[in-house]
mmCIF file of C-alpha atoms and ligand atoms in Angstrom:
data_model
loop_
_atom_site.group_PDB
_atom_site.id
_atom_site.type_symbol
_atom_site.label_atom_id
_atom_site.label_comp_id
_atom_site.label_asym_id
_atom_site.label_seq_id
_atom_site.Cartn_x
_atom_site.Cartn_y
_atom_site.Cartn_z
ATOM 1 C CA MET A 954 0.000 0.000 0.000
ATOM 2 C CA VAL A 955 1.222 3.472 -0.826
ATOM 3 C CA ARG A 956 0.860 5.553 2.305
ATOM 4 C CA PRO A 957 0.124 9.261 2.292
ATOM 5 C CA ARG A 958 2.328 11.701 4.222
ATOM 6 C CA ARG A 959 1.903 11.534 8.006
ATOM 7 C CA ALA A 960 0.343 15.010 8.045
ATOM 8 C CA VAL A 961 -2.345 13.799 5.646
ATOM 9 C CA GLU A 962 -2.968 10.594 7.615
ATOM 10 C CA ARG A 963 -3.612 12.709 10.683
ATOM 11 C CA LEU A 964 -6.301 14.843 8.986
ATOM 12 C CA LYS A 965 -9.901 14.319 10.028
ATOM 13 C CA PRO A 966 -12.154 13.179 7.163
ATOM 14 C CA TYR A 967 -13.462 16.146 5.214
ATOM 15 C CA ARG A 968 -17.086 17.031 5.939
ATOM 16 C CA PRO A 969 -18.422 18.464 2.681
ATOM 17 C CA PRO A 970 -20.917 21.311 2.998
ATOM 18 C CA ARG A 971 -24.544 20.498 2.305
ATOM 19 C CA GLU A 972 -25.568 20.387 -1.316
ATOM 20 C CA GLY A 973 -28.979 20.901 -2.940
ATOM 21 C CA ARG A 974 -29.136 24.604 -2.089
ATOM 22 C CA GLU A 975 -30.582 25.758 -5.393
ATOM 23 C CA GLY A 976 -33.884 27.633 -5.116
ATOM 24 C CA LYS A 977 -33.547 27.981 -1.331
ATOM 25 C CA LEU A 978 -32.880 31.130 0.642
ATOM 26 C CA ARG A 979 -29.116 30.672 1.059
ATOM 27 C CA LEU A 980 -28.203 32.313 4.347
ATOM 28 C CA ASP A 981 -25.598 29.707 5.247
ATOM 29 C CA PHE A 982 -22.402 30.529 3.301
ATOM 30 C CA ASN A 983 -22.126 34.334 3.514
ATOM 31 C CA GLU A 984 -22.501 34.602 -0.242
ATOM 32 C CA ASN A 985 -24.095 37.435 -2.137
ATOM 33 C CA THR A 986 -27.764 36.387 -1.992
ATOM 34 C CA VAL A 987 -29.100 38.281 -5.015
ATOM 35 C CA GLY A 988 -26.493 37.555 -7.693
ATOM 36 C CA CYS A 989 -23.746 39.482 -9.439
ATOM 37 C CA ALA A 990 -24.180 42.541 -11.645
ATOM 38 C CA PRO A 991 -26.205 41.470 -14.738
ATOM 39 C CA GLN A 992 -23.497 42.866 -17.008
ATOM 40 C CA VAL A 993 -21.133 40.178 -15.703
ATOM 41 C CA VAL A 994 -23.463 37.424 -16.917
ATOM 42 C CA GLN A 995 -23.777 39.159 -20.294
ATOM 43 C CA ALA A 996 -19.997 39.505 -20.597
ATOM 44 C CA LEU A 997 -19.512 35.817 -19.813
ATOM 45 C CA ARG A 998 -22.105 34.846 -22.439
ATOM 46 C CA ARG A 999 -20.316 36.964 -25.036
ATOM 47 C CA LYS A 1000 -17.001 35.361 -24.142
ATOM 48 C CA LEU A 1001 -18.274 31.839 -24.659
ATOM 49 C CA ASN A 1002 -18.252 32.326 -28.425
ATOM 50 C CA GLY A 1003 -15.391 31.300 -30.670
ATOM 51 C CA ASP A 1004 -12.329 29.307 -29.671
ATOM 52 C CA TRP A 1005 -12.032 31.009 -26.307
ATOM 53 C CA LEU A 1006 -12.676 27.928 -24.196
ATOM 54 C CA SER A 1007 -10.128 25.803 -26.010
ATOM 55 C CA ARG A 1008 -7.278 28.191 -25.190
ATOM 56 C CA TYR A 1009 -5.321 28.290 -21.946
ATOM 57 C CA PRO A 1010 -5.986 31.425 -19.889
ATOM 58 C CA GLU A 1011 -3.807 34.503 -20.384
ATOM 59 C CA TYR A 1012 -3.046 36.388 -17.198
ATOM 60 C CA GLU A 1013 -0.878 39.439 -17.785
ATOM 61 C CA GLU A 1014 -3.539 41.886 -18.980
ATOM 62 C CA ALA A 1015 -5.951 40.769 -16.253
ATOM 63 C CA ARG A 1016 -3.277 41.118 -13.592
ATOM 64 C CA LYS A 1017 -2.559 44.675 -14.724
ATOM 65 C CA LYS A 1018 -6.227 45.652 -14.656
ATOM 66 C CA LEU A 1019 -6.853 44.078 -11.274
ATOM 67 C CA ALA A 1020 -3.693 45.652 -9.853
ATOM 68 C CA GLN A 1021 -4.911 49.025 -11.042
ATOM 69 C CA TYR A 1022 -8.298 48.373 -9.456
ATOM 70 C CA PHE A 1023 -6.689 47.534 -6.108
ATOM 71 C CA GLY A 1024 -4.163 50.386 -6.353
ATOM 72 C CA VAL A 1025 -1.042 48.178 -6.333
ATOM 73 C CA SER A 1026 1.556 47.328 -8.966
ATOM 74 C CA PRO A 1027 1.102 44.091 -10.989
ATOM 75 C CA ASP A 1028 4.200 42.663 -9.239
ATOM 76 C CA GLU A 1029 2.367 43.000 -5.939
ATOM 77 C CA LEU A 1030 -0.646 40.948 -7.042
ATOM 78 C CA LEU A 1031 -1.090 37.205 -7.462
ATOM 79 C CA LEU A 1032 -4.191 35.558 -8.835
ATOM 80 C CA ALA A 1033 -5.619 32.607 -6.942
ATOM 81 C CA ASN A 1034 -8.471 30.158 -7.313
ATOM 82 C CA GLY A 1035 -10.384 31.855 -4.498
ATOM 83 C CA THR A 1036 -9.032 32.796 -1.073
ATOM 84 C CA ASP A 1037 -8.851 29.086 -0.265
ATOM 85 C CA ASP A 1038 -6.196 28.685 -2.938
ATOM 86 C CA ALA A 1039 -4.442 31.844 -1.738
ATOM 87 C CA ILE A 1040 -4.166 30.268 1.722
ATOM 88 C CA LYS A 1041 -2.781 27.086 0.192
ATOM 89 C CA MET A 1042 -0.228 29.177 -1.711
ATOM 90 C CA VAL A 1043 0.984 30.717 1.555
ATOM 91 C CA CYS A 1044 1.417 27.230 3.005
ATOM 92 C CA ASP A 1045 3.064 25.811 -0.149
ATOM 93 C CA THR A 1046 5.591 28.646 -0.150
ATOM 94 C CA PHE A 1047 6.354 29.248 3.518
ATOM 95 C CA VAL A 1048 5.246 26.452 5.834
ATOM 96 C CA ARG A 1049 7.765 23.843 6.952
ATOM 97 C CA GLN A 1050 7.045 20.690 8.925
ATOM 98 C CA GLY A 1051 6.375 21.660 12.558
ATOM 99 C CA ASP A 1052 5.920 25.393 11.907
ATOM 100 C CA TYR A 1053 3.203 27.092 13.903
ATOM 101 C CA LEU A 1054 0.195 29.065 12.682
ATOM 102 C CA VAL A 1055 -1.578 31.464 15.060
ATOM 103 C CA VAL A 1056 -5.305 31.919 14.469
ATOM 104 C CA PRO A 1057 -8.204 33.306 16.456
ATOM 105 C CA ALA A 1058 -10.709 30.739 17.661
ATOM 106 C CA PRO A 1059 -13.246 30.420 16.269
ATOM 107 C CA THR A 1060 -12.362 31.453 12.736
ATOM 108 C CA PHE A 1061 -12.584 30.371 9.107
ATOM 109 C CA PRO A 1062 -11.225 26.792 9.223
ATOM 110 C CA VAL A 1063 -9.314 26.775 5.919
ATOM 111 C CA TYR A 1064 -6.168 28.431 7.360
ATOM 112 C CA GLU A 1065 -5.674 25.583 9.788
ATOM 113 C CA PHE A 1066 -6.692 23.003 7.189
ATOM 114 C CA PHE A 1067 -3.993 23.819 4.612
ATOM 115 C CA HIS A 1068 -1.457 24.493 7.344
ATOM 116 C CA SER A 1069 -2.085 20.983 8.709
ATOM 117 C CA VAL A 1070 -1.806 19.464 5.231
ATOM 118 C CA ALA A 1071 1.639 21.116 5.034
ATOM 119 C CA GLY A 1072 2.603 19.444 8.326
ATOM 120 C CA GLY A 1073 2.233 22.489 10.571
ATOM 121 C CA GLN A 1074 0.770 22.883 14.056
ATOM 122 C CA THR A 1075 -1.778 25.468 15.099
ATOM 123 C CA LYS A 1076 -1.976 27.731 18.121
ATOM 124 C CA ARG A 1077 -5.564 28.889 18.575
ATOM 125 C CA VAL A 1078 -6.156 32.119 20.463
ATOM 126 C CA ARG A 1079 -9.632 32.202 21.901
ATOM 127 C CA TYR A 1080 -11.885 35.218 21.849
ATOM 128 C CA ASP A 1081 -12.863 36.249 25.335
ATOM 129 C CA GLU A 1082 -16.426 35.569 26.459
ATOM 130 C CA ASN A 1083 -17.564 38.879 24.980
ATOM 131 C CA PHE A 1084 -15.955 38.172 21.606
ATOM 132 C CA ASN A 1085 -13.086 40.596 22.107
ATOM 133 C CA LEU A 1086 -9.684 39.842 20.611
ATOM 134 C CA THR A 1087 -6.732 42.175 21.087
ATOM 135 C CA ALA A 1088 -3.167 42.477 19.827
ATOM 136 C CA ASP A 1089 -1.947 41.375 23.260
ATOM 137 C CA MET A 1090 -3.981 38.189 23.029
ATOM 138 C CA LEU A 1091 -2.771 37.373 19.512
ATOM 139 C CA LEU A 1092 0.857 38.301 20.221
ATOM 140 C CA GLY A 1093 0.648 36.119 23.321
ATOM 141 C CA GLY A 1094 0.132 33.153 20.966
ATOM 142 C CA VAL A 1095 3.336 33.863 19.016
ATOM 143 C CA SER A 1096 6.470 31.846 19.761
ATOM 144 C CA LYS A 1097 9.831 31.319 18.053
ATOM 145 C CA ARG A 1098 8.237 28.587 16.000
ATOM 146 C CA THR A 1099 5.412 30.757 14.634
ATOM 147 C CA ARG A 1100 5.628 31.041 10.872
ATOM 148 C CA TRP A 1101 2.410 32.885 10.152
ATOM 149 C CA MET A 1102 -0.770 34.307 11.589
ATOM 150 C CA ALA A 1103 -4.144 34.467 9.829
ATOM 151 C CA ILE A 1104 -6.654 37.142 10.735
ATOM 152 C CA ALA A 1105 -9.961 37.279 8.898
ATOM 153 C CA ASN A 1106 -11.000 40.890 9.213
ATOM 154 C CA PRO A 1107 -13.956 40.872 9.705
ATOM 155 C CA ASN A 1108 -13.788 37.416 11.174
ATOM 156 C CA ASN A 1109 -16.044 34.543 10.221
ATOM 157 C CA PRO A 1110 -18.161 33.456 12.151
ATOM 158 C CA THR A 1111 -18.053 36.247 14.743
ATOM 159 C CA GLY A 1112 -18.335 39.253 12.385
ATOM 160 C CA THR A 1113 -15.945 41.159 14.676
ATOM 161 C CA ILE A 1114 -12.795 43.000 13.640
ATOM 162 C CA VAL A 1115 -9.314 43.418 15.029
ATOM 163 C CA SER A 1116 -8.790 47.173 15.242
ATOM 164 C CA GLN A 1117 -6.271 48.888 12.989
ATOM 165 C CA PRO A 1118 -4.030 50.008 15.886
ATOM 166 C CA ASP A 1119 -3.953 46.389 17.067
ATOM 167 C CA LEU A 1120 -3.097 45.131 13.575
ATOM 168 C CA ARG A 1121 -0.310 47.696 13.367
ATOM 169 C CA ARG A 1122 1.120 46.501 16.662
ATOM 170 C CA ILE A 1123 1.053 42.870 15.543
ATOM 171 C CA LEU A 1124 2.814 43.689 12.275
ATOM 172 C CA LYS A 1125 5.459 45.719 14.093
ATOM 173 C CA GLU A 1126 6.015 43.457 17.083
ATOM 174 C CA ALA A 1127 6.136 40.197 15.133
ATOM 175 C CA PRO A 1128 8.206 41.227 12.093
ATOM 176 C CA ASP A 1129 9.294 37.638 11.337
ATOM 177 C CA VAL A 1130 5.751 36.301 11.311
ATOM 178 C CA LEU A 1131 3.894 36.474 8.014
ATOM 179 C CA VAL A 1132 0.549 38.095 8.826
ATOM 180 C CA LEU A 1133 -2.298 37.266 6.454
ATOM 181 C CA VAL A 1134 -5.192 39.717 6.720
ATOM 182 C CA ASP A 1135 -8.113 38.119 4.910
ATOM 183 C CA GLU A 1136 -10.421 40.888 3.727
ATOM 184 C CA ALA A 1137 -13.118 38.693 2.174
ATOM 185 C CA TYR A 1138 -15.803 40.889 3.761
ATOM 186 C CA VAL A 1139 -14.175 44.300 3.261
ATOM 187 C CA ASP A 1140 -17.148 45.646 1.294
ATOM 188 C CA PHE A 1141 -19.298 45.355 4.406
ATOM 189 C CA SER A 1142 -16.754 46.616 6.955
ATOM 190 C CA GLY A 1143 -15.238 49.419 4.874
ATOM 191 C CA GLN A 1144 -11.908 48.817 6.647
ATOM 192 C CA THR A 1145 -8.748 47.755 4.909
ATOM 193 C CA VAL A 1146 -5.015 47.529 5.528
ATOM 194 C CA LEU A 1147 -4.216 47.182 1.841
ATOM 195 C CA PRO A 1148 -2.322 50.519 1.690
ATOM 196 C CA TRP A 1149 0.104 49.110 4.283
ATOM 197 C CA ILE A 1150 1.633 46.357 2.099
ATOM 198 C CA ARG A 1151 4.747 48.397 1.271
ATOM 199 C CA LYS A 1152 5.229 49.606 4.811
ATOM 200 C CA TYR A 1153 5.015 46.249 6.588
ATOM 201 C CA ARG A 1154 7.201 43.622 4.920
ATOM 202 C CA ASN A 1155 5.373 40.784 6.694
ATOM 203 C CA LEU A 1156 1.846 41.720 5.543
ATOM 204 C CA VAL A 1157 -0.213 39.728 3.035
ATOM 205 C CA VAL A 1158 -3.744 40.882 2.214
ATOM 206 C CA THR A 1159 -6.279 38.700 0.427
ATOM 207 C CA ARG A 1160 -9.407 39.760 -1.401
ATOM 208 C CA THR A 1161 -12.083 37.658 -3.083
ATOM 209 C CA PHE A 1162 -14.796 37.996 -5.698
ATOM 210 C CA SER A 1163 -16.897 35.414 -3.848
ATOM 211 C CA LYS A 1164 -18.730 37.645 -1.407
ATOM 212 C CA ALA A 1165 -20.095 41.133 -2.229
ATOM 213 C CA PHE A 1166 -19.243 40.711 -5.940
ATOM 214 C CA GLY A 1167 -21.419 37.599 -6.121
ATOM 215 C CA LEU A 1168 -18.996 35.358 -8.039
ATOM 216 C CA ALA A 1169 -18.354 32.503 -5.574
ATOM 217 C CA GLY A 1170 -18.970 29.916 -8.297
ATOM 218 C CA LEU A 1171 -16.221 31.327 -10.526
ATOM 219 C CA ARG A 1172 -13.490 31.134 -7.851
ATOM 220 C CA LEU A 1173 -11.226 34.148 -8.000
ATOM 221 C CA GLY A 1174 -9.152 35.599 -5.209
ATOM 222 C CA CYS A 1175 -6.203 37.988 -5.173
ATOM 223 C CA ILE A 1176 -3.116 38.081 -2.990
ATOM 224 C CA LEU A 1177 -1.721 41.563 -2.442
ATOM 225 C CA THR A 1178 1.693 41.862 -0.881
ATOM 226 C CA ASN A 1179 5.182 43.286 -1.305
ATOM 227 C CA VAL A 1180 7.379 41.828 -4.049
ATOM 228 C CA ASP A 1181 9.699 40.005 -1.653
ATOM 229 C CA ILE A 1182 6.797 37.831 -0.545
ATOM 230 C CA ALA A 1183 5.019 37.810 -3.919
ATOM 231 C CA ASP A 1184 8.023 36.548 -5.903
ATOM 232 C CA PRO A 1185 8.554 33.212 -4.148
ATOM 233 C CA MET A 1186 4.804 32.647 -4.084
ATOM 234 C CA ARG A 1187 4.678 33.152 -7.838
ATOM 235 C CA ARG A 1188 7.462 30.615 -8.297
ATOM 236 C CA ALA A 1189 5.639 27.989 -6.226
ATOM 237 C CA GLN A 1190 2.245 28.646 -7.784
ATOM 238 C CA ASN A 1191 0.103 26.291 -9.882
ATOM 239 C CA PRO A 1192 0.598 27.923 -13.307
ATOM 240 C CA PHE A 1193 -3.037 27.644 -14.466
ATOM 241 C CA ALA A 1194 -5.003 27.656 -11.210
ATOM 242 C CA VAL A 1195 -7.334 30.439 -12.344
ATOM 243 C CA ASN A 1196 -9.647 29.783 -15.288
ATOM 244 C CA SER A 1197 -10.590 32.156 -18.109
ATOM 245 C CA LEU A 1198 -14.210 32.568 -17.024
ATOM 246 C CA ALA A 1199 -13.164 33.697 -13.553
ATOM 247 C CA LEU A 1200 -10.906 36.352 -15.053
ATOM 248 C CA ALA A 1201 -13.510 37.561 -17.527
ATOM 249 C CA GLY A 1202 -16.150 37.730 -14.788
ATOM 250 C CA ALA A 1203 -13.936 39.654 -12.398
ATOM 251 C CA LEU A 1204 -12.769 42.114 -15.051
ATOM 252 C CA GLU A 1205 -16.365 42.937 -15.880
ATOM 253 C CA ALA A 1206 -17.395 43.026 -12.205
ATOM 254 C CA ILE A 1207 -14.866 45.718 -11.304
ATOM 255 C CA LYS A 1208 -16.503 47.990 -13.866
ATOM 256 C CA HIS A 1209 -19.698 47.867 -11.789
ATOM 257 C CA GLU A 1210 -18.479 48.963 -8.398
ATOM 258 C CA LYS A 1211 -21.645 50.927 -7.813
ATOM 259 C CA PHE A 1212 -23.712 47.748 -8.045
ATOM 260 C CA VAL A 1213 -21.552 46.145 -5.366
ATOM 261 C CA ALA A 1214 -21.583 49.251 -3.157
ATOM 262 C CA ARG A 1215 -25.389 49.460 -3.373
ATOM 263 C CA TYR A 1216 -25.714 45.796 -2.428
ATOM 264 C CA ALA A 1217 -23.302 46.235 0.503
ATOM 265 C CA ARG A 1218 -25.275 49.243 1.764
ATOM 266 C CA GLU A 1219 -28.518 47.286 1.621
ATOM 267 C CA VAL A 1220 -26.944 44.358 3.465
ATOM 268 C CA CYS A 1221 -25.563 46.623 6.210
ATOM 269 C CA ALA A 1222 -29.001 48.197 6.738
ATOM 270 C CA ASN A 1223 -30.555 44.732 6.948
ATOM 271 C CA ARG A 1224 -27.856 43.536 9.322
ATOM 272 C CA ASP A 1225 -28.935 46.317 11.682
ATOM 273 C CA ARG A 1226 -32.577 45.342 11.154
ATOM 274 C CA LEU A 1227 -31.829 41.714 12.029
ATOM 275 C CA CYS A 1228 -29.868 42.760 15.132
ATOM 276 C CA ARG A 1229 -32.774 44.948 16.234
ATOM 277 C CA TYR A 1230 -35.056 41.945 15.828
ATOM 278 C CA PHE A 1231 -32.780 39.800 17.986
ATOM 279 C CA LYS A 1232 -32.537 42.527 20.572
ATOM 280 C CA SER A 1233 -36.327 42.887 20.758
ATOM 281 C CA ALA A 1234 -36.603 39.100 21.117
ATOM 282 C CA GLY A 1235 -33.999 39.076 23.904
ATOM 283 C CA ILE A 1236 -31.548 37.006 21.842
ATOM 284 C CA PRO A 1237 -27.890 38.001 22.327
ATOM 285 C CA CYS A 1238 -26.103 38.632 19.060
ATOM 286 C CA VAL A 1239 -22.581 39.756 18.270
ATOM 287 C CA PRO A 1240 -22.428 43.197 16.612
ATOM 288 C CA SER A 1241 -21.161 42.460 13.132
ATOM 289 C CA TYR A 1242 -18.998 44.311 10.612
ATOM 290 C CA SER A 1243 -19.847 41.783 7.924
ATOM 291 C CA ASN A 1244 -22.756 40.321 5.948
ATOM 292 C CA PHE A 1245 -23.746 37.871 8.667
ATOM 293 C CA VAL A 1246 -24.809 37.870 12.277
ATOM 294 C CA LEU A 1247 -23.916 35.324 14.955
ATOM 295 C CA ALA A 1248 -26.738 34.931 17.466
ATOM 296 C CA ARG A 1249 -27.149 32.809 20.582
ATOM 297 C CA VAL A 1250 -30.570 31.244 20.189
ATOM 298 C CA GLY A 1251 -29.963 28.662 22.911
ATOM 299 C CA ALA A 1252 -29.829 24.927 23.433
ATOM 300 C CA ARG A 1253 -32.276 24.168 20.619
ATOM 301 C CA ALA A 1254 -30.163 25.895 17.950
ATOM 302 C CA SER A 1255 -29.832 22.824 15.721
ATOM 303 C CA GLU A 1256 -33.555 22.168 15.889
ATOM 304 C CA ILE A 1257 -34.274 25.771 14.900
ATOM 305 C CA ALA A 1258 -31.856 25.514 11.946
ATOM 306 C CA LEU A 1259 -33.593 22.334 10.775
ATOM 307 C CA LYS A 1260 -37.036 23.891 11.106
ATOM 308 C CA LEU A 1261 -35.880 26.874 9.061
ATOM 309 C CA ARG A 1262 -34.522 24.444 6.502
ATOM 310 C CA ASP A 1263 -37.973 22.863 6.224
ATOM 311 C CA GLN A 1264 -39.094 26.322 5.137
ATOM 312 C CA ASP A 1265 -36.290 26.471 2.566
ATOM 313 C CA ILE A 1266 -34.299 28.950 4.667
ATOM 314 C CA LEU A 1267 -30.708 27.762 5.092
ATOM 315 C CA VAL A 1268 -28.646 29.093 8.020
ATOM 316 C CA ARG A 1269 -25.347 27.908 9.506
ATOM 317 C CA ASP A 1270 -25.437 25.903 12.696
ATOM 318 C CA TRP A 1271 -22.252 26.607 14.704
ATOM 319 C CA SER A 1272 -23.514 24.949 17.859
ATOM 320 C CA TYR A 1273 -21.262 21.897 17.283
ATOM 321 C CA ASP A 1274 -18.283 24.122 18.145
ATOM 322 C CA PRO A 1275 -17.660 23.856 21.902
ATOM 323 C CA ARG A 1276 -17.120 27.626 22.075
ATOM 324 C CA LEU A 1277 -20.336 28.374 20.223
ATOM 325 C CA LYS A 1278 -22.900 26.093 21.814
ATOM 326 C CA GLY A 1279 -26.343 27.476 21.070
ATOM 327 C CA TYR A 1280 -25.198 29.788 18.275
ATOM 328 C CA LEU A 1281 -26.477 30.095 14.711
ATOM 329 C CA ARG A 1282 -24.934 32.273 12.017
ATOM 330 C CA PHE A 1283 -27.271 34.104 9.655
ATOM 331 C CA THR A 1284 -26.067 35.539 6.355
ATOM 332 C CA VAL A 1285 -27.759 38.847 5.619
ATOM 333 C CA GLY A 1286 -29.195 39.561 2.179
ATOM 334 C CA SER A 1287 -31.784 41.843 0.629
ATOM 335 C CA THR A 1288 -34.585 43.557 2.527
ATOM 336 C CA ALA A 1289 -37.198 41.053 1.283
ATOM 337 C CA GLN A 1290 -34.952 38.131 2.244
ATOM 338 C CA THR A 1291 -34.325 39.578 5.700
ATOM 339 C CA ARG A 1292 -38.062 40.005 6.235
ATOM 340 C CA ARG A 1293 -38.576 36.389 5.239
ATOM 341 C CA LEU A 1294 -35.889 35.276 7.684
ATOM 342 C CA ILE A 1295 -37.386 37.306 10.519
ATOM 343 C CA GLN A 1296 -40.839 35.891 9.759
ATOM 344 C CA GLY A 1297 -39.384 32.388 9.766
ATOM 345 C CA LEU A 1298 -37.567 32.999 13.048
ATOM 346 C CA SER A 1299 -40.642 34.510 14.659
ATOM 347 C CA GLN A 1300 -42.464 31.200 14.264
ATOM 348 C CA PHE A 1301 -39.827 29.494 16.401
ATOM 349 C CA ARG A 1302 -39.441 32.153 19.032
ATOM 350 C CA HIS A 1303 -40.786 29.745 21.628
ATOM 351 C CA LEU A 1304 -37.750 27.517 20.932
ATOM 352 C CA MET A 1305 -35.266 30.300 21.531
ATOM 353 C CA GLU A 1306 -33.796 31.098 24.910
ATOM 354 C CA SER A 1307 -34.839 34.686 25.298
ATOM 355 C CA ARG A 1308 -32.850 36.872 27.660
ATOM 356 C CA ASN A 1309 -35.574 39.464 27.867
ATOM 357 C CA GLY A 1310 -35.332 41.130 31.169
ATOM 358 C CA GLY A 1311 -31.645 41.548 30.477
ATOM 359 C CA SER A 1312 -29.075 39.002 31.565
ATOM 360 C CA PRO A 1313 -25.680 40.649 32.134
ATOM 361 C CA ARG A 1314 -24.161 38.499 29.391
ATOM 362 C CA ALA A 1315 -26.772 39.512 26.811
ATOM 363 C CA ARG A 1316 -25.869 43.105 27.469
ATOM 364 C CA THR A 1317 -22.103 42.768 27.696
ATOM 365 C CA VAL A 1318 -21.749 40.869 24.407
ATOM 366 C CA LYS A 1319 -23.044 43.987 22.731
ATOM 367 C CA GLU A 1320 -21.454 46.678 24.799
ATOM 368 C CA ASN A 1321 -17.986 45.167 24.836
ATOM 369 C CA SER A 1322 -17.939 44.293 21.169
ATOM 370 C CA GLN A 1323 -18.777 47.881 20.330
ATOM 371 C CA ARG A 1324 -15.490 48.869 21.942
ATOM 372 C CA GLN A 1325 -13.687 47.230 19.066
ATOM 373 C CA GLU A 1326 -14.351 50.296 16.933
ATOM 374 C CA PRO A 1327 -10.944 51.224 15.464
HETATM 375 C C1 PLP B 844 -12.989 34.760 6.114
HETATM 376 C C2 PLP B 844 -13.200 34.046 4.809
HETATM 377 N N1 PLP B 844 -12.227 34.049 3.904
HETATM 378 C C3 PLP B 844 -12.369 33.428 2.729
HETATM 379 C C4 PLP B 844 -13.531 32.745 2.416
HETATM 380 C C5 PLP B 844 -13.647 31.999 1.127
HETATM 381 O O1 PLP B 844 -13.322 32.782 0.073
HETATM 382 P P1 PLP B 844 -13.156 32.198 -1.371
HETATM 383 O O2 PLP B 844 -14.504 31.861 -1.899
HETATM 384 O O3 PLP B 844 -12.493 33.321 -2.094
HETATM 385 O O4 PLP B 844 -12.258 30.987 -1.325
HETATM 386 C C6 PLP B 844 -14.580 32.711 3.327
HETATM 387 C C7 PLP B 844 -15.815 31.973 2.996
HETATM 388 O O5 PLP B 844 -16.709 31.795 3.720
HETATM 389 C C8 PLP B 844 -14.404 33.376 4.550
HETATM 390 O O6 PLP B 844 -15.365 33.365 5.480
#
């Protein structure tokens, strides 16, 4: 028998996400819930003519245009097959057997996944009970063996951010640690550290077309970093990881920034609406800078998620995570979709553990998280 590497043998079996989501209200993956700009679909249709599909993709022109869009030079940008691939590229280029990754807990699991595949170990830094996470806490997780740190900003599933002064401190005080700031949800938070890539030599920023742009199915992400980090990553990269449709879609999408900005504004207004609903129902929720809200509905969280599913409303059950017992995560979409979610939730209010009357925890989750304002 041909045995895989030890690091691969140690991996837990992959649990694929649920399929069969078509036609349902998809509030479970933090995607754009209304679709991309219609011009993107038209541009893709036009492209499908001729011999276009039989040719390998060409990247240079696209890289220039995307670099211009992000305000960096083409040398500072790498194309990736989604952020997931960008994370893998970091691991392929930098992670050695036994290296450590520092991540908040809970966070997007793909950092730890690819790091483990590369044979690395992970130091998880827990949020405090009010979902605060500071530079001191993250720097406290760094040791001599730390190779990189991944910070989703805003973080998934909490929706919280690490403040810019805290990020600055981390970049300065851990100069030998590669710090990946994953800005998948930047359109909803409005906060970026992208202009810092020349100043901090250890900073890597990632962006994706999967969220506000509505192109998750095409798979395109970008890595933005200084040339000293970009060059080795380019050398180690899969030469044709990004397909032609993804490039064509993204190049059209960036021409319709207003469409994306309008969608993000609508989502942010609905996020506030959903939080107001939770507050009125006495359900603690974490103030979010993203297009989703994490709420503590109580011990019957999984049952509530299944009942919503019966109504074709898909939400993400995080209650399996020991730190998030009783929590569901709700992606926020259009106004009509948010109304439908609130109507659905209202039917199961009797299943939720309401804190009406004001438990100290229900209040402090909100008050303390608000202090994270940068
Ligand atoms: C923080 C974060 N980064 C990245 C991604 C995935 O991005 P992509 O579709 O570009 O791989 C997600 C998806 O949920 C996410 O939550």
